[in-house]
Amino acid sequence: MSKEEISRRKKAGILFDSSIFKELQHDELFHHTKTFAVSVNTEYFRVPETLCVVMPGKSQQQGEAELPIDFTPDGVGHYPCDLTLKASDDVRLYRIECTVIPSGSVAELRFTTPAHTPVKQNVPVVNQTADKWLLKADITGSGFTGPRSMTAHAQSTSFYPLTFTPAFESTNKGQLKLMNTADGMEHTFSLVGVGEKPLALEHLVLHCTANQRKTVSIRVPNVTNQRLQYHVSSDLPIITGAKTISVLSLQEETFDVALLSRRRGDYSGALCFVADGKPFIEVDSDGDEVGGPAPPPTPDLEGYTVWYSLEVHVLPAPCIASIPVSCAYRSATEVDIPITNPGSSELTLQVALQGDELHGANELVVSPSSTEQYRLTYQPLSVGIKSGSVIFFSEKVGEFWYDLQLDGMTAEPVTLSPMQCELGRSSTQTVSLANPTGDPLLLEIQSPNTHNYSLNTKSPLVVPPKSTEDVLLSFTPSALGRDRHVAEIVFVSEKLGTLSYNVSGSGLMPRREEPLLQICAALGLTGTTVIPFTNPADLSVMATVRLTAESDASSWSLLLKTASDIALSPHSTLYIPINFKPSVMKAERGRCSVEICCANGEAWDAVDGAPVYKLHFHYPIDGIPEYTLPCTLKKQPKVVCVANSRVEEVFEAALCAAEPGEEAFSYRLELASAASAADLESCVALELLKQTTCDDDDDKTPLLLTFNILFTPKGTFSHDVELVVTASGGAVWRFPVCFQATDPSFDDVIDIEAAGLGQTSIVKFSLTSQSNEPARFRAYFEGLKDTGVFSVTPVTGQLAPSGSTFHVAFKPRMYGKGYEARLIIEARNDRWMYKVRGVIPDYKPPKAQSAYKHLRSSACIR
């Protein structure tokens, strides 16, 4: 069969169906190619679209062809792929798996730690694959240790524990390799370990007794491979021992140290063993070297140190004697201690006292072969049994001491200065209570005589630490003389015990008048006051009340049903009502007298040898007439002014019913509240211009006062006050006046155009001080409903004569809303007000344009 025929049959698909196939398959002309379509199912592999394979003939058993495959991974991981070859009569499927491992990398790990002190570092190993890794570790370098293998779990980070323990003060280098047994991947780390000066092997706490030697054994290790000889040193003078010690390789030796201190106390320091690096040479009894020639010195071991930190507690030796000392609180006692010097030279002793309540010299000099007395003072700060000591020390004899058994006893009572006072009155004196302790002192107060003595504090009283509290003691006598006025006031404390104060007082005859009382009444009307009189005695009395006047007795009246023989029990109160009704505009002086005598008829006491049966108490009273206008004529004048400006007005005050001949008058503005005083005191000035007298006897206003009122308000307010005019005779006229300050006109209008919604726009301007000196100012907004929209800076400061700059900021929050507020700037004597308006730009809605510009109206979009 010709080549053309074979090609024709192959194209027609009938080549292998022919009956002559078996005859032709061994013919060389039957050698032909088969074309496969090639495909993969992943983007990381690329192959040709087709593959031509030469089919078998007589000279070969099978056909073969090479298929080029490009593999491009995007990182470390496992990449599977299915390769498919398709022909018209043949399909072949191949599975390809590729694992990508990272290239070898070296990271450096640095360790720094004192010698002999291990430090651990967890080395992270990241496994992003779906399989766990078994890693083998290979470590090189002195001092580096770790496990030989580890498992890195899939999709996680595992840690390899690497430990560095330097044996010397040096720098060591090494390497860590972690190899994955599955794919041979290696992680390599460069290691650098720095051994610094070693820490103490151990902190030793040692105890010994003063003036007594004690031996302590300390182990000294040698972790090197060479026998070492240590030089021993310590910074504690109380420690002694051998200067050197030799220790075999990898062994320990015991080193004995002796502790001897001449005095008690706590000491801290170090005991060091330092190697010199020279080899240890052992010799026999003849002085010959043993073991052949010595090895050369090892530079690495020179300065190799092993050391211990020491804490030595030196306890006191037994005391020479125990001395009991007792003393009452708030007192002091002295104690003499004999000290003998049996030596032939002068002995100087340092003295230390243990106990805050002990006082004495800090040095004592004793002559040779003599005895000196050391004197100390014990002043207890609290009650109870306590311990103290006095310690003597010198380098010659060491330390010796005496134990003191301190007994703080309850304080002796304190006698206060005698007190005296008139019957019906009170006198005081101060009692000082000291707290010498470092804690608050709680004092319970006990005072059985509460009728005559009282304190201005409540029980319990707390006195702060290391301070003194002054308490006021009041004395109120209840009888003449001092027999019944003796008392004991006790303050009880857990720390100080009982503090007693003895006090005595004398009751004197009442001679002084009581404080002046006043009754104010309108002309022709009645004013009333009540005088409370308390029976000062501890017994019942009979009282008689009298009311007298200096001039016009008809103006006064006593409102008691009975004014004589009024029975009063001890310390009870009689209320005495008194009326005053003025008929003329002139002050009147009255006097109310109360006379008391014992209800049993006995005398109070003897004064100058004569018995006293009656006691008198006098109450002076001033009756002040006030003129009140009829309601139909009461027209309240009003002074109105705009803030930050001034106004002057003339005010006429008609003094109705003034007494003829009155020419001297005083006047004032009576302010009703603290707010009115703060607003008006600095901006109202009152001046009397003239007073006019009318000659007409029928004129109801014979006297007219003309005032000039200057009103200069700085802010807005309205206050009702009274102009009070007082005559020299005591009469009072009251004229109501209203001062009203209204809102001023704005100094300027500030328009701020917004930069945008939520954006800040700022306008600045300057103000100057109206004086030659800086003036302190305050700036704020009034009428601001939305906080944060307007702001001003600075808020406070100094207004300079050369000018200060203010910044007003506007930050709108929404469109379509107008913002407006008042900006107030107040200085010492000046005030500015600005109208601030926030201007919001017009809102422009966005304009949208259809993307279908040429779409006809009849078009249909689906």
GROMACS .gro file of C-alpha atoms in nm, residues 520-802:
model
  283
  520CYS     CA    1  -3.752   9.915  11.449
  521ALA     CA    2  -4.105  10.042  11.403
  522ALA     CA    3  -4.282  10.258  11.148
  523LEU     CA    4  -4.405  10.595  11.268
  524GLY     CA    5  -4.732  10.546  11.452
  525LEU     CA    6  -4.707  10.166  11.437
  526THR     CA    7  -4.588   9.912  11.691
  527GLY     CA    8  -4.269   9.709  11.680
  528THR     CA    9  -4.210   9.413  11.911
  529THR     CA   10  -3.905   9.232  12.040
  530VAL     CA   11  -3.868   8.943  12.286
  531ILE     CA   12  -3.591   8.925  12.547
  532PRO     CA   13  -3.513   8.569  12.663
  533PHE     CA   14  -3.396   8.566  13.025
  534THR     CA   15  -3.255   8.238  13.159
  535ASN     CA   16  -3.228   8.164  13.528
  536PRO     CA   17  -2.851   8.110  13.571
  537ALA     CA   18  -2.882   7.949  13.916
  538ASP     CA   19  -2.909   7.587  14.020
  539LEU     CA   20  -3.209   7.675  14.241
  540SER     CA   21  -3.553   7.826  14.192
  541VAL     CA   22  -3.583   8.206  14.194
  542MET     CA   23  -3.851   8.473  14.198
  543ALA     CA   24  -3.816   8.731  13.918
  544THR     CA   25  -3.945   9.088  13.885
  545VAL     CA   26  -3.936   9.270  13.546
  546ARG     CA   27  -3.929   9.650  13.506
  547LEU     CA   28  -3.929   9.860  13.188
  548THR     CA   29  -3.809  10.223  13.197
  549ALA     CA   30  -3.750  10.493  12.933
  550GLU     CA   31  -3.508  10.781  12.919
  551SER     CA   32  -3.752  11.035  12.769
  552ASP     CA   33  -4.094  10.929  12.637
  553ALA     CA   34  -4.226  10.639  12.848
  554SER     CA   35  -4.550  10.631  12.648
  555SER     CA   36  -4.365  10.481  12.352
  556TRP     CA   37  -4.281  10.165  12.551
  557SER     CA   38  -4.498   9.891  12.693
  558LEU     CA   39  -4.430   9.559  12.868
  559LEU     CA   40  -4.653   9.272  12.752
  560LEU     CA   41  -4.654   9.056  13.063
  561LYS     CA   42  -4.966   8.963  13.257
  562THR     CA   43  -4.767   8.996  13.577
  563ALA     CA   44  -4.428   9.156  13.609
  564SER     CA   45  -4.345   9.062  13.969
  565ASP     CA   46  -4.294   8.744  14.168
  566ILE     CA   47  -4.253   8.527  13.860
  567ALA     CA   48  -4.135   8.179  13.966
  568LEU     CA   49  -3.849   8.036  13.760
  569SER     CA   50  -3.710   7.687  13.805
  570PRO     CA   51  -3.332   7.627  13.773
  571HIS     CA   52  -3.196   7.714  13.425
  572SER     CA   53  -3.545   7.781  13.287
  573THR     CA   54  -3.614   8.070  13.047
  574LEU     CA   55  -3.858   8.363  13.076
  575TYR     CA   56  -3.953   8.532  12.748
  576ILE     CA   57  -4.017   8.906  12.795
  577PRO     CA   58  -4.215   9.074  12.509
  578ILE     CA   59  -4.168   9.452  12.471
  579ASN     CA   60  -4.354   9.692  12.239
  580PHE     CA   61  -4.223  10.016  12.090
  581LYS     CA   62  -4.461  10.263  11.921
  582PRO     CA   63  -4.289  10.587  11.810
  583SER     CA   64  -4.492  10.905  11.784
  584VAL     CA   65  -4.210  11.124  11.649
  585MET     CA   66  -3.916  11.058  11.416
  586LYS     CA   67  -3.663  11.036  11.694
  587ALA     CA   68  -3.484  10.736  11.848
  588GLU     CA   69  -3.574  10.641  12.205
  589ARG     CA   70  -3.360  10.456  12.461
  590GLY     CA   71  -3.534  10.212  12.698
  591ARG     CA   72  -3.413   9.970  12.963
  592CYS     CA   73  -3.550   9.636  13.075
  593SER     CA   74  -3.434   9.522  13.423
  594VAL     CA   75  -3.479   9.176  13.572
  595GLU     CA   76  -3.442   9.133  13.947
  596ILE     CA   77  -3.414   8.781  14.091
  597CYS     CA   78  -3.395   8.650  14.447
  598CYS     CA   79  -3.380   8.303  14.592
  599ALA     CA   80  -3.722   8.142  14.622
  600ASN     CA   81  -3.635   8.014  14.971
  601GLY     CA   82  -3.543   8.366  15.086
  602GLU     CA   83  -3.178   8.286  15.147
  603ALA     CA   84  -2.897   8.521  15.050
  604TRP     CA   85  -2.689   8.459  14.741
  605ASP     CA   86  -2.355   8.535  14.900
  606ALA     CA   87  -2.174   8.789  15.108
  607VAL     CA   88  -2.000   9.074  14.925
  608ASP     CA   89  -1.771   9.291  15.133
  609GLY     CA   90  -1.914   9.124  15.441
  610ALA     CA   91  -2.278   9.209  15.358
  611PRO     CA   92  -2.523   8.941  15.242
  612VAL     CA   93  -2.665   8.978  14.887
  613TYR     CA   94  -3.033   8.892  14.847
  614LYS     CA   95  -3.111   9.037  14.502
  615LEU     CA   96  -2.937   9.019  14.163
  616HIS     CA   97  -3.010   9.261  13.880
  617PHE     CA   98  -2.974   9.209  13.502
  618HIS     CA   99  -3.010   9.507  13.266
  619TYR     CA  100  -3.098   9.501  12.893
  620PRO     CA  101  -3.062   9.836  12.706
  621ILE     CA  102  -3.298   9.878  12.410
  622ASP     CA  103  -3.292  10.133  12.127
  623GLY     CA  104  -3.624  10.213  11.961
  624ILE     CA  105  -3.565  10.320  11.598
  625PRO     CA  106  -3.857  10.496  11.422
  626GLU     CA  107  -3.889  10.438  11.046
  627TYR     CA  108  -4.105  10.634  10.805
  628THR     CA  109  -4.313  10.427  10.565
  629LEU     CA  110  -4.495  10.596  10.277
  630PRO     CA  111  -4.864  10.518  10.224
  631CYS     CA  112  -4.921  10.250   9.963
  632THR     CA  113  -5.093  10.490   9.724
  633LEU     CA  114  -4.786  10.711   9.718
  634LYS     CA  115  -4.528  10.434   9.698
  635LYS     CA  116  -4.376  10.473   9.357
  636GLN     CA  117  -4.048  10.296   9.320
  637PRO     CA  118  -3.798  10.510   9.125
  638LYS     CA  119  -3.603  10.326   8.857
  639VAL     CA  120  -3.257  10.408   8.725
  640VAL     CA  121  -3.214  10.252   8.380
  641CYS     CA  122  -2.892  10.247   8.181
  642VAL     CA  123  -2.754  10.056   7.886
  643ALA     CA  124  -2.460   9.832   7.973
  644ASN     CA  125  -2.116   9.978   7.899
  645SER     CA  126  -2.249  10.333   7.923
  646ARG     CA  127  -2.330  10.582   8.201
  647VAL     CA  128  -2.627  10.778   8.325
  648GLU     CA  129  -2.674  11.046   8.592
  649GLU     CA  130  -3.004  11.107   8.761
  650VAL     CA  131  -3.124  11.339   9.038
  651PHE     CA  132  -3.316  11.171   9.317
  652GLU     CA  133  -3.517  11.367   9.575
  653ALA     CA  134  -3.586  11.208   9.914
  654ALA     CA  135  -3.857  11.374  10.121
  655LEU     CA  136  -3.799  11.321  10.493
  656CYS     CA  137  -4.154  11.324  10.618
  657ALA     CA  138  -4.210  11.403  10.986
  658ALA     CA  139  -3.848  11.495  11.039
  659GLU     CA  140  -3.783  11.666  11.368
  660PRO     CA  141  -3.716  12.038  11.347
  661GLY     CA  142  -3.349  12.120  11.378
  662GLU     CA  143  -3.227  11.793  11.222
  663GLU     CA  144  -2.944  11.891  10.991
  664ALA     CA  145  -2.695  11.603  11.004
  665PHE     CA  146  -2.784  11.296  10.803
  666SER     CA  147  -2.601  10.985  10.687
  667TYR     CA  148  -2.705  10.778  10.388
  668ARG     CA  149  -2.621  10.445  10.227
  669LEU     CA  150  -2.751  10.191   9.976
  670GLU     CA  151  -2.871   9.876  10.147
  671LEU     CA  152  -2.809   9.581   9.915
  672ALA     CA  153  -3.032   9.279   9.965
  673SER     CA  154  -2.805   9.000   9.833
  674ALA     CA  155  -2.447   8.912   9.745
  675ALA     CA  156  -2.536   8.922   9.374
  676SER     CA  157  -2.661   9.279   9.396
  677ALA     CA  158  -2.352   9.378   9.594
  678ALA     CA  159  -2.121   9.227   9.331
  679ASP     CA  160  -2.299   9.409   9.048
  680LEU     CA  161  -2.365   9.748   9.208
  681GLU     CA  162  -2.075   9.824   9.441
  682SER     CA  163  -1.838   9.921   9.159
  683CYS     CA  164  -2.084  10.096   8.927
  684VAL     CA  165  -2.308  10.313   9.152
  685ALA     CA  166  -2.195  10.641   9.307
  686LEU     CA  167  -2.425  10.839   9.541
  687GLU     CA  168  -2.370  11.207   9.629
  688LEU     CA  169  -2.582  11.442   9.844
  689LEU     CA  170  -2.620  11.765   9.649
  690LYS     CA  171  -2.834  11.971   9.888
  691GLN     CA  172  -3.097  11.961  10.160
  692THR     CA  173  -3.388  12.203  10.153
  693THR     CA  174  -3.600  12.314  10.448
  694CYS     CA  175  -3.956  12.442  10.394
  695ASP     CA  176  -4.078  12.730  10.604
  696ASP     CA  177  -4.448  12.651  10.561
  697ASP     CA  178  -4.576  12.484  10.876
  698ASP     CA  179  -4.850  12.310  10.680
  699ASP     CA  180  -4.604  12.141  10.446
  700LYS     CA  181  -4.592  11.770  10.515
  701THR     CA  182  -4.238  11.746  10.378
  702PRO     CA  183  -4.044  12.005  10.569
  703LEU     CA  184  -3.706  11.856  10.468
  704LEU     CA  185  -3.598  11.752  10.118
  705LEU     CA  186  -3.265  11.579  10.035
  706THR     CA  187  -3.143  11.596   9.675
  707PHE     CA  188  -2.905  11.320   9.560
  708ASN     CA  189  -2.705  11.274   9.240
  709ILE     CA  190  -2.687  10.908   9.129
  710LEU     CA  191  -2.415  10.799   8.883
  711PHE     CA  192  -2.483  10.459   8.727
  712THR     CA  193  -2.218  10.294   8.503
  713PRO     CA  194  -2.307   9.923   8.462
  714LYS     CA  195  -2.077   9.678   8.283
  715GLY     CA  196  -2.328   9.398   8.239
  716THR     CA  197  -2.701   9.339   8.228
  717PHE     CA  198  -2.896   9.300   8.553
  718SER     CA  199  -3.185   9.434   8.759
  719HIS     CA  200  -3.172   9.480   9.138
  720ASP     CA  201  -3.408   9.636   9.391
  721VAL     CA  202  -3.226   9.820   9.671
  722GLU     CA  203  -3.307  10.074   9.938
  723LEU     CA  204  -3.164  10.420   9.994
  724VAL     CA  205  -3.144  10.445  10.373
  725VAL     CA  206  -3.119  10.792  10.531
  726THR     CA  207  -3.042  10.809  10.903
  727ALA     CA  208  -3.080  11.126  11.109
  728SER     CA  209  -2.846  11.215  11.390
  729GLY     CA  210  -3.133  11.153  11.629
  730GLY     CA  211  -3.160  10.792  11.512
  731ALA     CA  212  -3.469  10.815  11.287
  732VAL     CA  213  -3.453  10.616  10.962
  733TRP     CA  214  -3.615  10.679  10.622
  734ARG     CA  215  -3.611  10.409  10.354
  735PHE     CA  216  -3.655  10.477   9.982
  736PRO     CA  217  -3.678  10.182   9.740
  737VAL     CA  218  -3.480  10.223   9.417
  738CYS     CA  219  -3.447   9.987   9.121
  739PHE     CA  220  -3.122   9.978   8.922
  740GLN     CA  221  -3.166   9.817   8.582
  741ALA     CA  222  -2.892   9.763   8.321
  742THR     CA  223  -3.021   9.668   7.975
  743ASP     CA  224  -2.849   9.502   7.682
  744PRO     CA  225  -2.619   9.743   7.502
  745SER     CA  226  -2.591   9.784   7.128
  746PHE     CA  227  -2.334   9.566   6.959
  747ASP     CA  228  -1.988   9.709   6.916
  748ASP     CA  229  -1.963   9.534   6.581
  749VAL     CA  230  -2.108   9.252   6.371
  750ILE     CA  231  -1.882   8.963   6.274
  751ASP     CA  232  -1.992   8.756   5.972
  752ILE     CA  233  -1.808   8.428   5.919
  753GLU     CA  234  -1.864   8.242   5.593
  754ALA     CA  235  -1.845   7.866   5.632
  755ALA     CA  236  -1.582   7.678   5.435
  756GLY     CA  237  -1.809   7.375   5.420
  757LEU     CA  238  -2.014   7.144   5.632
  758GLY     CA  239  -1.802   7.018   5.924
  759GLN     CA  240  -1.514   7.247   5.826
  760THR     CA  241  -1.378   7.532   6.040
  761SER     CA  242  -1.358   7.893   5.929
  762ILE     CA  243  -1.169   8.149   6.140
  763VAL     CA  244  -1.191   8.528   6.163
  764LYS     CA  245  -0.944   8.726   6.374
  765PHE     CA  246  -0.949   9.080   6.516
  766SER     CA  247  -0.756   9.285   6.773
  767LEU     CA  248  -0.851   9.465   7.095
  768THR     CA  249  -0.636   9.702   7.301
  769SER     CA  250  -0.637   9.778   7.671
  770GLN     CA  251  -0.793  10.113   7.754
  771SER     CA  252  -0.517  10.185   8.009
  772ASN     CA  253  -0.139  10.190   7.989
  773GLU     CA  254  -0.115   9.861   8.173
  774PRO     CA  255  -0.224   9.511   8.067
  775ALA     CA  256  -0.575   9.421   8.183
  776ARG     CA  257  -0.694   9.071   8.254
  777PHE     CA  258  -0.984   8.968   8.032
  778ARG     CA  259  -1.239   8.690   7.990
  779ALA     CA  260  -1.404   8.597   7.657
  780TYR     CA  261  -1.719   8.386   7.625
  781PHE     CA  262  -2.036   8.340   7.415
  782GLU     CA  263  -2.394   8.419   7.522
  783GLY     CA  264  -2.708   8.283   7.361
  784LEU     CA  265  -2.524   7.989   7.208
  785LYS     CA  266  -2.764   7.694   7.171
  786ASP     CA  267  -2.538   7.454   6.979
  787THR     CA  268  -2.210   7.402   7.158
  788GLY     CA  269  -1.908   7.355   6.938
  789VAL     CA  270  -2.039   7.570   6.651
  790PHE     CA  271  -1.870   7.891   6.765
  791SER     CA  272  -1.549   7.913   6.968
  792VAL     CA  273  -1.311   8.190   7.066
  793THR     CA  274  -0.943   8.183   7.160
  794PRO     CA  275  -0.791   8.286   7.389
  795VAL     CA  276  -1.059   8.252   7.655
  796THR     CA  277  -0.861   8.429   7.929
  797GLY     CA  278  -0.539   8.627   7.940
  798GLN     CA  279  -0.391   8.977   7.955
  799LEU     CA  280  -0.519   9.248   7.721
  800ALA     CA  281  -0.206   9.437   7.615
  801PRO     CA  282  -0.202   9.814   7.551
  802SER     CA  283  -0.047   9.741   7.211
   0.00000   0.00000   0.00000
